[in-house]
Each structure stands twice: as structure tokens, then as C-alpha cells.
mmCIF file of N, CA and C in Angstrom:
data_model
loop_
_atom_site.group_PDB
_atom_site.id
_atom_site.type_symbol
_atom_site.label_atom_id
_atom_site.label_comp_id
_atom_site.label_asym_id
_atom_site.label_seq_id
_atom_site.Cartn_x
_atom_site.Cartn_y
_atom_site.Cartn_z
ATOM 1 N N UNK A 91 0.837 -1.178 0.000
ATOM 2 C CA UNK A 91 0.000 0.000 0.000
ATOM 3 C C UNK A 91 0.878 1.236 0.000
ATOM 4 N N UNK A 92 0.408 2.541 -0.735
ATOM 5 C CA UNK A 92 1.505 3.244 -1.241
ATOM 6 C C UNK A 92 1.204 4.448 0.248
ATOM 7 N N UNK A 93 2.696 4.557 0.721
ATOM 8 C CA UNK A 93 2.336 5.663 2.055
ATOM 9 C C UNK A 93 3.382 7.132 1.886
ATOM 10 N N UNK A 94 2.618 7.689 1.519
ATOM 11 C CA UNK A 94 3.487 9.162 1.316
ATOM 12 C C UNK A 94 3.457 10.280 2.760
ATOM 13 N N UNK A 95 5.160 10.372 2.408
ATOM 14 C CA UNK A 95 5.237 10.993 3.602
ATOM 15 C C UNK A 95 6.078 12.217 3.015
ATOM 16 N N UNK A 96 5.528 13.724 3.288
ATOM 17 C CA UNK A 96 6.251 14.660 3.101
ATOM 18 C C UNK A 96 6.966 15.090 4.121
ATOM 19 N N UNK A 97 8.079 16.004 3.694
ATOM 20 C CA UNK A 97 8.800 16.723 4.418
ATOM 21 C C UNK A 97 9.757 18.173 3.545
ATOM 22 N N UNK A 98 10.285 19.148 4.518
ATOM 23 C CA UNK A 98 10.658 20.004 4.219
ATOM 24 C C UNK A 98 10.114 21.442 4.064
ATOM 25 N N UNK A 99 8.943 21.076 4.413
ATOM 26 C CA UNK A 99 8.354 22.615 4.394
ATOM 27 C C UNK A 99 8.800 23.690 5.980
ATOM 28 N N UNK A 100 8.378 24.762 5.835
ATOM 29 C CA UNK A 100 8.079 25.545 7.109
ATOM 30 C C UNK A 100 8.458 26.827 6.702
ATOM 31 N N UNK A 101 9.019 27.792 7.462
ATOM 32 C CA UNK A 101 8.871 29.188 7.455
ATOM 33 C C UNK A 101 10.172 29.881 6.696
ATOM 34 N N UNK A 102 9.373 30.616 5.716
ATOM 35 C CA UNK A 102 10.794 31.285 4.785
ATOM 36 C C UNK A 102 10.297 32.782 4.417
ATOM 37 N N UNK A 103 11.105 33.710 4.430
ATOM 38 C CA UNK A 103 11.058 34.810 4.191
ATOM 39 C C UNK A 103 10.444 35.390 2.753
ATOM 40 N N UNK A 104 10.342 35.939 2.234
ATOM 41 C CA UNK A 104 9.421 36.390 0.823
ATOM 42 C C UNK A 104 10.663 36.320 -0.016
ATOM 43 N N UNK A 105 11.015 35.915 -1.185
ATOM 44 C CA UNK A 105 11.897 35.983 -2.030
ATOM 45 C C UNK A 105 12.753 34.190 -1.685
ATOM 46 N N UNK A 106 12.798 33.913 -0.544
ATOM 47 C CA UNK A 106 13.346 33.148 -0.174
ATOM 48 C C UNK A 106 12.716 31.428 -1.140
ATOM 49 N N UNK A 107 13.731 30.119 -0.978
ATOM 50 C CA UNK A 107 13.205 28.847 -1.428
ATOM 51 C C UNK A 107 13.226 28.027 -0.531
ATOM 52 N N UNK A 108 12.848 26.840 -1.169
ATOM 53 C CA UNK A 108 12.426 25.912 0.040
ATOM 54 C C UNK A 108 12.599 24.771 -1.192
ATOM 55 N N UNK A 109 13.098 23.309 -0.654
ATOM 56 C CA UNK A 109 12.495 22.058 -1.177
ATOM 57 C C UNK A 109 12.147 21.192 -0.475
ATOM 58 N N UNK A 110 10.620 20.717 -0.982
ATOM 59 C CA UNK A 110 9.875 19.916 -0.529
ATOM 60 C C UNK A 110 10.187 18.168 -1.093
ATOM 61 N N UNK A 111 10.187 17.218 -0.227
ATOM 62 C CA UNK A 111 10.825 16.281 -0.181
ATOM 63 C C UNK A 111 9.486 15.167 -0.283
ATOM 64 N N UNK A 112 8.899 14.151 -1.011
ATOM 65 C CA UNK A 112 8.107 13.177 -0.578
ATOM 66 C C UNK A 112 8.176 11.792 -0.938
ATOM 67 N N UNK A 113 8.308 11.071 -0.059
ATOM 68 C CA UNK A 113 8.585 9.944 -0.061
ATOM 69 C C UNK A 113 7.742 8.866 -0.028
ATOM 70 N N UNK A 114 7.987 7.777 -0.633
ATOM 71 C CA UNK A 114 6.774 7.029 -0.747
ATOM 72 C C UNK A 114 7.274 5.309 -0.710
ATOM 73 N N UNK A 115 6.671 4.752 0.513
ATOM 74 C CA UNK A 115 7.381 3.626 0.839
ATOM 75 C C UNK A 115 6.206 2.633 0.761
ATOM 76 N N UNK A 116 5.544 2.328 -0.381
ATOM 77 C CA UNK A 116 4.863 1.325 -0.841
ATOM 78 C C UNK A 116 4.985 0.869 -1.762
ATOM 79 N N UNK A 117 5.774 0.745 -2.560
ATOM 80 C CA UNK A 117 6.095 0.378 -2.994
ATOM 81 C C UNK A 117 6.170 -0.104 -5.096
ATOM 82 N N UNK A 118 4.788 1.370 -5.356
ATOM 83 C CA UNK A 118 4.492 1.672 -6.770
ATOM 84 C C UNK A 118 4.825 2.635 -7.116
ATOM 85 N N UNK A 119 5.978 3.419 -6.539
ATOM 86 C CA UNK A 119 6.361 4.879 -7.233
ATOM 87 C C UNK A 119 6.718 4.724 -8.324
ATOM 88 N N UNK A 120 7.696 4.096 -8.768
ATOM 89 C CA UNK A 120 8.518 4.139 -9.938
ATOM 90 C C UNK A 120 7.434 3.795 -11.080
ATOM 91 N N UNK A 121 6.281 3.204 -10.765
ATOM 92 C CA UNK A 121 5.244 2.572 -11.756
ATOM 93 C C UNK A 121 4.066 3.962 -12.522
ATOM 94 N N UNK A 122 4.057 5.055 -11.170
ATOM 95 C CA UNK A 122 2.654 6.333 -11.280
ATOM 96 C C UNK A 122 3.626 7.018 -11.569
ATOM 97 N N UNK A 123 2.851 8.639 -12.224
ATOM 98 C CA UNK A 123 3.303 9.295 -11.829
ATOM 99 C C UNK A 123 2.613 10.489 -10.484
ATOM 100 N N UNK A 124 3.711 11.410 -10.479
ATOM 101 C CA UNK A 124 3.326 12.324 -8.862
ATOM 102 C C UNK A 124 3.378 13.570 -8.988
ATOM 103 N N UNK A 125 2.184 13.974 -8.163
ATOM 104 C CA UNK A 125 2.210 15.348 -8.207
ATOM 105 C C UNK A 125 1.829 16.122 -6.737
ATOM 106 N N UNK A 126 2.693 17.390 -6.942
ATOM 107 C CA UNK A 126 2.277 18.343 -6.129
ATOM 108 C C UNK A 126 0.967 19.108 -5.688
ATOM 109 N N UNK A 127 0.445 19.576 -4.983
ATOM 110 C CA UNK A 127 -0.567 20.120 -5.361
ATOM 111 C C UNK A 127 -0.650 21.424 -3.565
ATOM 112 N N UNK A 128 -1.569 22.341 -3.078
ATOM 113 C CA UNK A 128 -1.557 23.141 -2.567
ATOM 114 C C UNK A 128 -2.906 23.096 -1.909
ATOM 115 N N UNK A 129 -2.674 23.703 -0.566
ATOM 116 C CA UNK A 129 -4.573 24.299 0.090
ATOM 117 C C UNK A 129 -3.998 24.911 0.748
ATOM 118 N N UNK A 130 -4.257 26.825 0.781
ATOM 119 C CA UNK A 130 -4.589 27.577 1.698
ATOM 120 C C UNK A 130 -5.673 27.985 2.074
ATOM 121 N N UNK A 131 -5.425 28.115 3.561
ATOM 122 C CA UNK A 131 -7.001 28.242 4.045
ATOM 123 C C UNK A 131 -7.797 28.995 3.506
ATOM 124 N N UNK A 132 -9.251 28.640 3.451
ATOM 125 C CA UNK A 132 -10.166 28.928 3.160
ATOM 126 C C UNK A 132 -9.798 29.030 1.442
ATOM 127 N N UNK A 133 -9.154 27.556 0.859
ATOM 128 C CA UNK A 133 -9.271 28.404 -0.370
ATOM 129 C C UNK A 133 -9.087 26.233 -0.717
ATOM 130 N N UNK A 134 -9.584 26.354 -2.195
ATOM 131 C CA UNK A 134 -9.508 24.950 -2.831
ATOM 132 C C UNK A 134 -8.423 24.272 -3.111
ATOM 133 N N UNK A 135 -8.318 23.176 -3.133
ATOM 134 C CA UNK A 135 -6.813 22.749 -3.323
ATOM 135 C C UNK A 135 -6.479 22.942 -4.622
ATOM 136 N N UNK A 136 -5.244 23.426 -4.748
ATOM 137 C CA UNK A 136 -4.546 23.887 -6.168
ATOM 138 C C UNK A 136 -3.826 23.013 -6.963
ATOM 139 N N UNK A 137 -3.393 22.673 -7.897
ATOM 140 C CA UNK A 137 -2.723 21.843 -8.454
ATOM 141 C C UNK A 137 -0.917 22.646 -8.538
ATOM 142 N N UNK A 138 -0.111 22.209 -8.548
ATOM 143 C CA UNK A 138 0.725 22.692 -8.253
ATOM 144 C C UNK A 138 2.361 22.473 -9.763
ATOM 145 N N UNK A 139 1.859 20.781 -9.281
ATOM 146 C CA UNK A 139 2.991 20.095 -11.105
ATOM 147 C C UNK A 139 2.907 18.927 -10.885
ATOM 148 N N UNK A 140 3.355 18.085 -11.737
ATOM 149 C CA UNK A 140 2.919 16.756 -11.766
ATOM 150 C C UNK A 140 4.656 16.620 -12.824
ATOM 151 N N UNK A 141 4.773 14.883 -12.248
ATOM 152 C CA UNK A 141 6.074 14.352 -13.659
ATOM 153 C C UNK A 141 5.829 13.118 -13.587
ATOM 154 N N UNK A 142 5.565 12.700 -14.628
ATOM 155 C CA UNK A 142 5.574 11.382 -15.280
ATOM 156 C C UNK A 142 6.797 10.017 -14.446
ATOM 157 N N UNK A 143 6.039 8.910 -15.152
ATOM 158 C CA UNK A 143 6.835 7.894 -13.873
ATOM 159 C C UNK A 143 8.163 7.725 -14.344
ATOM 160 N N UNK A 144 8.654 8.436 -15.682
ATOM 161 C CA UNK A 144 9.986 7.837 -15.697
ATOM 162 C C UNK A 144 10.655 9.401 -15.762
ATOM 163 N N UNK A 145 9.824 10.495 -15.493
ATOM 164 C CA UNK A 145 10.399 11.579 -15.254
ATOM 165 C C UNK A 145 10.989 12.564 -15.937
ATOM 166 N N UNK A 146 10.089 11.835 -17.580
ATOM 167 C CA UNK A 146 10.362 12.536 -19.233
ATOM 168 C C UNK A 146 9.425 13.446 -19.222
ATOM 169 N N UNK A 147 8.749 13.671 -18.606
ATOM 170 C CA UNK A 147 7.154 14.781 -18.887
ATOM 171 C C UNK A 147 6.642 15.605 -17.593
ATOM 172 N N UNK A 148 6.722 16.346 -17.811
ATOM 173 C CA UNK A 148 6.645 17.398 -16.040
ATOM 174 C C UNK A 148 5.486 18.726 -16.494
ATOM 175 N N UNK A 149 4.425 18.873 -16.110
ATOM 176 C CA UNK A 149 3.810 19.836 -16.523
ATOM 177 C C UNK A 149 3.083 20.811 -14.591
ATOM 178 N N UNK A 150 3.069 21.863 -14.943
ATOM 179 C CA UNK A 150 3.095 22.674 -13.705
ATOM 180 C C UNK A 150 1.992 23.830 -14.041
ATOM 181 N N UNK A 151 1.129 23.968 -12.754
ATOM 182 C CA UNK A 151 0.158 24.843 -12.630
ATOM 183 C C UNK A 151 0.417 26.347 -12.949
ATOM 184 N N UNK A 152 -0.548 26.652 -13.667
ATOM 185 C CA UNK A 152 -0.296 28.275 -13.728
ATOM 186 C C UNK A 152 0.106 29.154 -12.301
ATOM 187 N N UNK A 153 0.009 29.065 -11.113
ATOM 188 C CA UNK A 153 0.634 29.664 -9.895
ATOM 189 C C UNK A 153 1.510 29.735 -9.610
ATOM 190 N N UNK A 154 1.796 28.764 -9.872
ATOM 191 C CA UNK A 154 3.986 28.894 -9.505
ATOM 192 C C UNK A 154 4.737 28.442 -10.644
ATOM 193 N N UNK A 155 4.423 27.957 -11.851
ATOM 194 C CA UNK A 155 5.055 28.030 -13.213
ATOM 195 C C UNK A 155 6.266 29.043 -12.997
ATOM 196 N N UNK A 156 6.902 28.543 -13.524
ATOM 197 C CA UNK A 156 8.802 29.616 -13.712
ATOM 198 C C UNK A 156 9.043 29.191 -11.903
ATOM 199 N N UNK A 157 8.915 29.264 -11.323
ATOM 200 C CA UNK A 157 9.128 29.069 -9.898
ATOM 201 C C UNK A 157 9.470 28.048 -9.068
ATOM 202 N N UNK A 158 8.942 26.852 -9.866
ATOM 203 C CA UNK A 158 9.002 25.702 -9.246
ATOM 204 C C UNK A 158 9.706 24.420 -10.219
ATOM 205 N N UNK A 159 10.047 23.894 -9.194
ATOM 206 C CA UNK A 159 10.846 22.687 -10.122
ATOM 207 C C UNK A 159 10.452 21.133 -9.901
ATOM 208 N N UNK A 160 9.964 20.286 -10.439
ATOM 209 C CA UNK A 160 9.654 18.788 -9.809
ATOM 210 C C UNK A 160 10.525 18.149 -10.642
ATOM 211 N N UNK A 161 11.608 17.080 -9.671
ATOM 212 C CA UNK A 161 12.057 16.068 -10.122
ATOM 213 C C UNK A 161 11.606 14.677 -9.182
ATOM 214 N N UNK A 162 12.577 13.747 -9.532
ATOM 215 C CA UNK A 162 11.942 12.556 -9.145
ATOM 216 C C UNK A 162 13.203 11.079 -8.848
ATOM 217 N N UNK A 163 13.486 10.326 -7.730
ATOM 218 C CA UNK A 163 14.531 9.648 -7.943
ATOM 219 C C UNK A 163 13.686 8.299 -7.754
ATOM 220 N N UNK A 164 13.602 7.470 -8.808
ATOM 221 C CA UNK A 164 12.797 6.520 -8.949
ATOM 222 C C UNK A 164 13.664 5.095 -7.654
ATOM 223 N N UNK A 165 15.326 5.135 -7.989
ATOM 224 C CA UNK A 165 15.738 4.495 -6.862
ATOM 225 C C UNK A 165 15.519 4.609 -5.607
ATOM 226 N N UNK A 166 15.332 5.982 -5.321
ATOM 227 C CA UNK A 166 15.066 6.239 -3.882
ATOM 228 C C UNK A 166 13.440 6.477 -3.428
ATOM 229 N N UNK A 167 12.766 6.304 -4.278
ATOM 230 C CA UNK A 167 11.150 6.204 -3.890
ATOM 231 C C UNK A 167 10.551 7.818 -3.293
ATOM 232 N N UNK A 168 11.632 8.547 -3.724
ATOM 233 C CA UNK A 168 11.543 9.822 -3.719
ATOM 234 C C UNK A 168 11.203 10.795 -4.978
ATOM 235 N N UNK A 169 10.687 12.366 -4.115
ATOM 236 C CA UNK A 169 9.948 13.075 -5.457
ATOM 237 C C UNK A 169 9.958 14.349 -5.186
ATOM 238 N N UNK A 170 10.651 15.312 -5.846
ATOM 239 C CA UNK A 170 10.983 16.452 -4.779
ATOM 240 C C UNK A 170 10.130 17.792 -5.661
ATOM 241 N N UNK A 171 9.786 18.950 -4.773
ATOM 242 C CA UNK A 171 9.556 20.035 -5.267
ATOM 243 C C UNK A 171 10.323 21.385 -5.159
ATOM 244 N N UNK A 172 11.146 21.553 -6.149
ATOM 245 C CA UNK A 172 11.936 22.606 -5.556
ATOM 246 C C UNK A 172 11.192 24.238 -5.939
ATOM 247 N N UNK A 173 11.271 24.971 -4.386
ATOM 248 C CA UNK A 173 10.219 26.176 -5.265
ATOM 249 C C UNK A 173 11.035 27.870 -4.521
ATOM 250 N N UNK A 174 11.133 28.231 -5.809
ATOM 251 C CA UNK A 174 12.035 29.371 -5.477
ATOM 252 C C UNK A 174 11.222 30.636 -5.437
ATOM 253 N N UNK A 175 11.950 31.641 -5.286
ATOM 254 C CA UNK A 175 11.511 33.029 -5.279
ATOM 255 C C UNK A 175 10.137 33.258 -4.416
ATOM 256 N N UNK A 176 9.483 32.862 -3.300
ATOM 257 C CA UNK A 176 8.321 32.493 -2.688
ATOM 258 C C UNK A 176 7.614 33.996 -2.153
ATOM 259 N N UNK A 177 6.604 33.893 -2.554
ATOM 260 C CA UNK A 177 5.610 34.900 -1.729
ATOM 261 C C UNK A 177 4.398 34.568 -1.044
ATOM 262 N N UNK A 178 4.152 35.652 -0.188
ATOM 263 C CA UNK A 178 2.876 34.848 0.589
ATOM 264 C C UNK A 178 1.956 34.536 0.544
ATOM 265 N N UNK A 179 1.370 34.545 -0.439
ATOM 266 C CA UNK A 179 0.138 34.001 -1.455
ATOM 267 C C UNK A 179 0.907 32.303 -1.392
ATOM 268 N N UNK A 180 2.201 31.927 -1.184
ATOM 269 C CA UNK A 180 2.238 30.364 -1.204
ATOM 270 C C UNK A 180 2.279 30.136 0.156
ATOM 271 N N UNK A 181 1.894 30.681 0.958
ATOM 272 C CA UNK A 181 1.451 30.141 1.725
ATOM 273 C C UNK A 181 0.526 28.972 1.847
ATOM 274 N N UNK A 182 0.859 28.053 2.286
ATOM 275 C CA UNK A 182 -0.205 26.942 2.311
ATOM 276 C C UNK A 182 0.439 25.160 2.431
ATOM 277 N N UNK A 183 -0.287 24.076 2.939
ATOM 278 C CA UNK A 183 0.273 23.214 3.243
ATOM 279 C C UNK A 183 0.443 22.578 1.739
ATOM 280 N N UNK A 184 1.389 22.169 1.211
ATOM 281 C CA UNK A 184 1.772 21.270 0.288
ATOM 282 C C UNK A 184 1.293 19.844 0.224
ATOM 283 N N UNK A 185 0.673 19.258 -0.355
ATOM 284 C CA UNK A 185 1.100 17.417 -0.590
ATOM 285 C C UNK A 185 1.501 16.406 -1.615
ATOM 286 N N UNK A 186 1.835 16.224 -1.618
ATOM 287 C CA UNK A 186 2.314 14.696 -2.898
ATOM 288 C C UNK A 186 0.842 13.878 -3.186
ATOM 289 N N UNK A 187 1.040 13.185 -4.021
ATOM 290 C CA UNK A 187 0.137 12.585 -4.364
ATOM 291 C C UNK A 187 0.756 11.137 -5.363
ATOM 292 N N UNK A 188 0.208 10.586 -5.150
ATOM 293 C CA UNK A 188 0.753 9.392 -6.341
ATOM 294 C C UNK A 188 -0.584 9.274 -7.164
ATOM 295 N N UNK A 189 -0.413 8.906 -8.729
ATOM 296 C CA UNK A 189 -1.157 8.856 -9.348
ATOM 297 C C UNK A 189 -2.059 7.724 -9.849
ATOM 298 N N UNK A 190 -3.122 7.321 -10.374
ATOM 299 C CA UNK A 190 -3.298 6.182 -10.879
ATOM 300 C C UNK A 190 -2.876 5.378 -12.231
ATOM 301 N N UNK A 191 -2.366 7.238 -13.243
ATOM 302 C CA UNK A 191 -1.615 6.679 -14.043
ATOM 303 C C UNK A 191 -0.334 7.240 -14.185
ATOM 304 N N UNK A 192 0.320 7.017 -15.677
ATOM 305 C CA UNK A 192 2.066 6.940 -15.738
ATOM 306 C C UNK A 192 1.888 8.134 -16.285
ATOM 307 N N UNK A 193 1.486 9.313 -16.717
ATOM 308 C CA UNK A 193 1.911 10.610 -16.894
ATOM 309 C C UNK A 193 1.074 11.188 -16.150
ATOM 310 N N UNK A 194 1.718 13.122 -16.586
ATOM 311 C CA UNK A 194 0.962 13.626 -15.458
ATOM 312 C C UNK A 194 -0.289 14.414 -15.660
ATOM 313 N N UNK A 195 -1.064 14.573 -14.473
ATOM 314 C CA UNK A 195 -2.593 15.041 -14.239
ATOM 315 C C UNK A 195 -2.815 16.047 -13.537
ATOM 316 N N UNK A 196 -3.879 16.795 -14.091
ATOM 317 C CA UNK A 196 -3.905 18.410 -12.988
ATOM 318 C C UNK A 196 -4.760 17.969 -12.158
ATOM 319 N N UNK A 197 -5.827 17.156 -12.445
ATOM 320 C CA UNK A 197 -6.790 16.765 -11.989
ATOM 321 C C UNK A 197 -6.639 15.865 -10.762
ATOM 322 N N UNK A 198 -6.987 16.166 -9.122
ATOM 323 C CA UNK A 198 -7.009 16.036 -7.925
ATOM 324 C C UNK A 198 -7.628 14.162 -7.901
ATOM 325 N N UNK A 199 -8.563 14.335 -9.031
ATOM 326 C CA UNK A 199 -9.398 12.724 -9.033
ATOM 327 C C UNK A 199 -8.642 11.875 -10.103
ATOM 328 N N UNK A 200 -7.428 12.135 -10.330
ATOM 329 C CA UNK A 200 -6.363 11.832 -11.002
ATOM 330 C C UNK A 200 -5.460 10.536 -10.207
ATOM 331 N N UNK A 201 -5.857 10.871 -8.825
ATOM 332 C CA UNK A 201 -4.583 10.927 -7.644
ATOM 333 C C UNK A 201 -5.329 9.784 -6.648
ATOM 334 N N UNK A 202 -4.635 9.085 -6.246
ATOM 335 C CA UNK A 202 -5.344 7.505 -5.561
ATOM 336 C C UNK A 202 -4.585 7.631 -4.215
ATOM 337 N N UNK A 203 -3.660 8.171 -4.026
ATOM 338 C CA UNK A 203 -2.882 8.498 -2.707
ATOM 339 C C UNK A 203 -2.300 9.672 -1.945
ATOM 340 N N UNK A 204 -2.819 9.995 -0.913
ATOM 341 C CA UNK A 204 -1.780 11.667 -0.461
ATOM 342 C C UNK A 204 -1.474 10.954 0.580
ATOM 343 N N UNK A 205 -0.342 12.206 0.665
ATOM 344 C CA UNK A 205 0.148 11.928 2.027
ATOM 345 C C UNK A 205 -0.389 13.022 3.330
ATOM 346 N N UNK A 206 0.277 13.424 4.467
ATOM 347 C CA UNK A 206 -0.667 14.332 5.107
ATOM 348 C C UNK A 206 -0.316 15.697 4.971
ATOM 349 N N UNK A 207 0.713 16.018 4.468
ATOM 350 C CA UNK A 207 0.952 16.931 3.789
ATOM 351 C C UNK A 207 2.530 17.854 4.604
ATOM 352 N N UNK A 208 2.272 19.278 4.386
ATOM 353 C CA UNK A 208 3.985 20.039 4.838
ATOM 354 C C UNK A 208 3.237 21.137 4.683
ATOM 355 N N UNK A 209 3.700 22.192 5.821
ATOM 356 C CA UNK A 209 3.165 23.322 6.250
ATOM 357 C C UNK A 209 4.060 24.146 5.676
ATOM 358 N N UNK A 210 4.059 25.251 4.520
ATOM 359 C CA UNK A 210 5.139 26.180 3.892
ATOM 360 C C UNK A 210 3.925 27.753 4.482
ATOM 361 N N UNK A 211 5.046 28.280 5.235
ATOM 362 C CA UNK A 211 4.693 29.587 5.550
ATOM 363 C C UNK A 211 5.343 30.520 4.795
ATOM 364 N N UNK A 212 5.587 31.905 4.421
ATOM 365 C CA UNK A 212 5.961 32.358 3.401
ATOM 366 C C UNK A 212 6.025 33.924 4.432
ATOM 367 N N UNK A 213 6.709 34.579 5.463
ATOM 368 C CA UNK A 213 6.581 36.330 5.607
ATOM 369 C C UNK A 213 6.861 37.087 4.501
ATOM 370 N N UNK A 214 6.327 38.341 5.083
ATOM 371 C CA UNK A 214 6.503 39.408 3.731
ATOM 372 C C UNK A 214 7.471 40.447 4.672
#
């Protein structure tokens, strides 16, 4: 059973980056692909980027496009988000997701697994 566990978020200054780390120890990563995605309060969850399972195809939400980076280490069952230049509009908890299929999806009903997610605070 696929168990995603994030890490790396928390408190960064405005301009400042952060990478988000998620790991997934069940053992079908290398098979889906994974994506990022976003919820700040009082607001819907966002799609964030998604990359394909062998890590040839990476497509990213209009919000943090130019900003953000997703790669993926299929040996290590790892999947990272690297996200630069940050403002406080990103504020919000991050999560991974594994997918049901092998490329990637914006779509939330896309996604068969989260994990519980990573708290990214953002000051101005």
C-alpha cells in the first residue's frame, strides 16, 4: 500500500526557497506518476505540477510556473519540489500525491494516494 510521507516545508522569508521532499514507501512509485498540489485556508486545493513515472514529462500549474521545479529519484522512492523566489500568497500546506496513471494530471481525481501533507509559511 503506497504511504506518502512529506517533508521540508516551514517558514521562509518572501523571495526566499524551500524544497519539498516526498517519499513514498509502498512500494508503486517508480510505476505512477506524482504530483504536487496546494490548500490555503479557506481556499480549494490547487494543483501545483505533476512528472511522469519515468520523469520525461513534467507539466506545472499556472501559480507557480517559472518558480518551481519537480524532479523525481525513482531508486530512492523519492519526489521532490523545488520552489524558489516564494511569496505569501504560497502560503499553504503542500502534498504529494501518487497517481493512478504513468503521466501527469492536474486533476485532484487523477490521484489515488496523499500523504498528510507540509506546512510552507511564506513572511513578507
Amino acid at each position: 500500500q503506497v504511504q506518502l510521507v512529506e517533508s521540508g516545508g516551514g517558514l521562509v522569508q518572501a523571495g526566499g526557497s524551500l524544497r519539498l521532499s516526498c517519499v513514498d514507501s509502498g512500494g508503486t512509485f517508480s510505476s505512477v506518476a506524482m504530483g504536487w498540489f496546494r490548500q490555503a485556508p479557506g481556499k480549494e486545493r490547487e494543483f501545483v505540477g505533476s512528472i511522469s513515472w519515468r520523469g520525461g514529462t513534467i507539466i506545472y500549474g499556472d501559480s507557480m510556473e517559472g518558480r518551481v521545479t519537480i524532479s523525481r529519484d525513482n531508486a530512492k522512492n523519492t519526489v521532490w519540489l523545488q520552489m524558489n523566489s516564494l511569496k505569501p500568497e504560497d502560503t499553504a500546506i503542500y502534498y504529494c500525491a501518487a497517481s493512478r496513471l504513468r503521466m501527469p494530471a492536474t486533476m485532484d481525481t487523477s490521484y489515488e494516494s496523499w500523504g498528510a501533507g507540509t506546512q510552507v509559511t511564506v513572511s513578507s
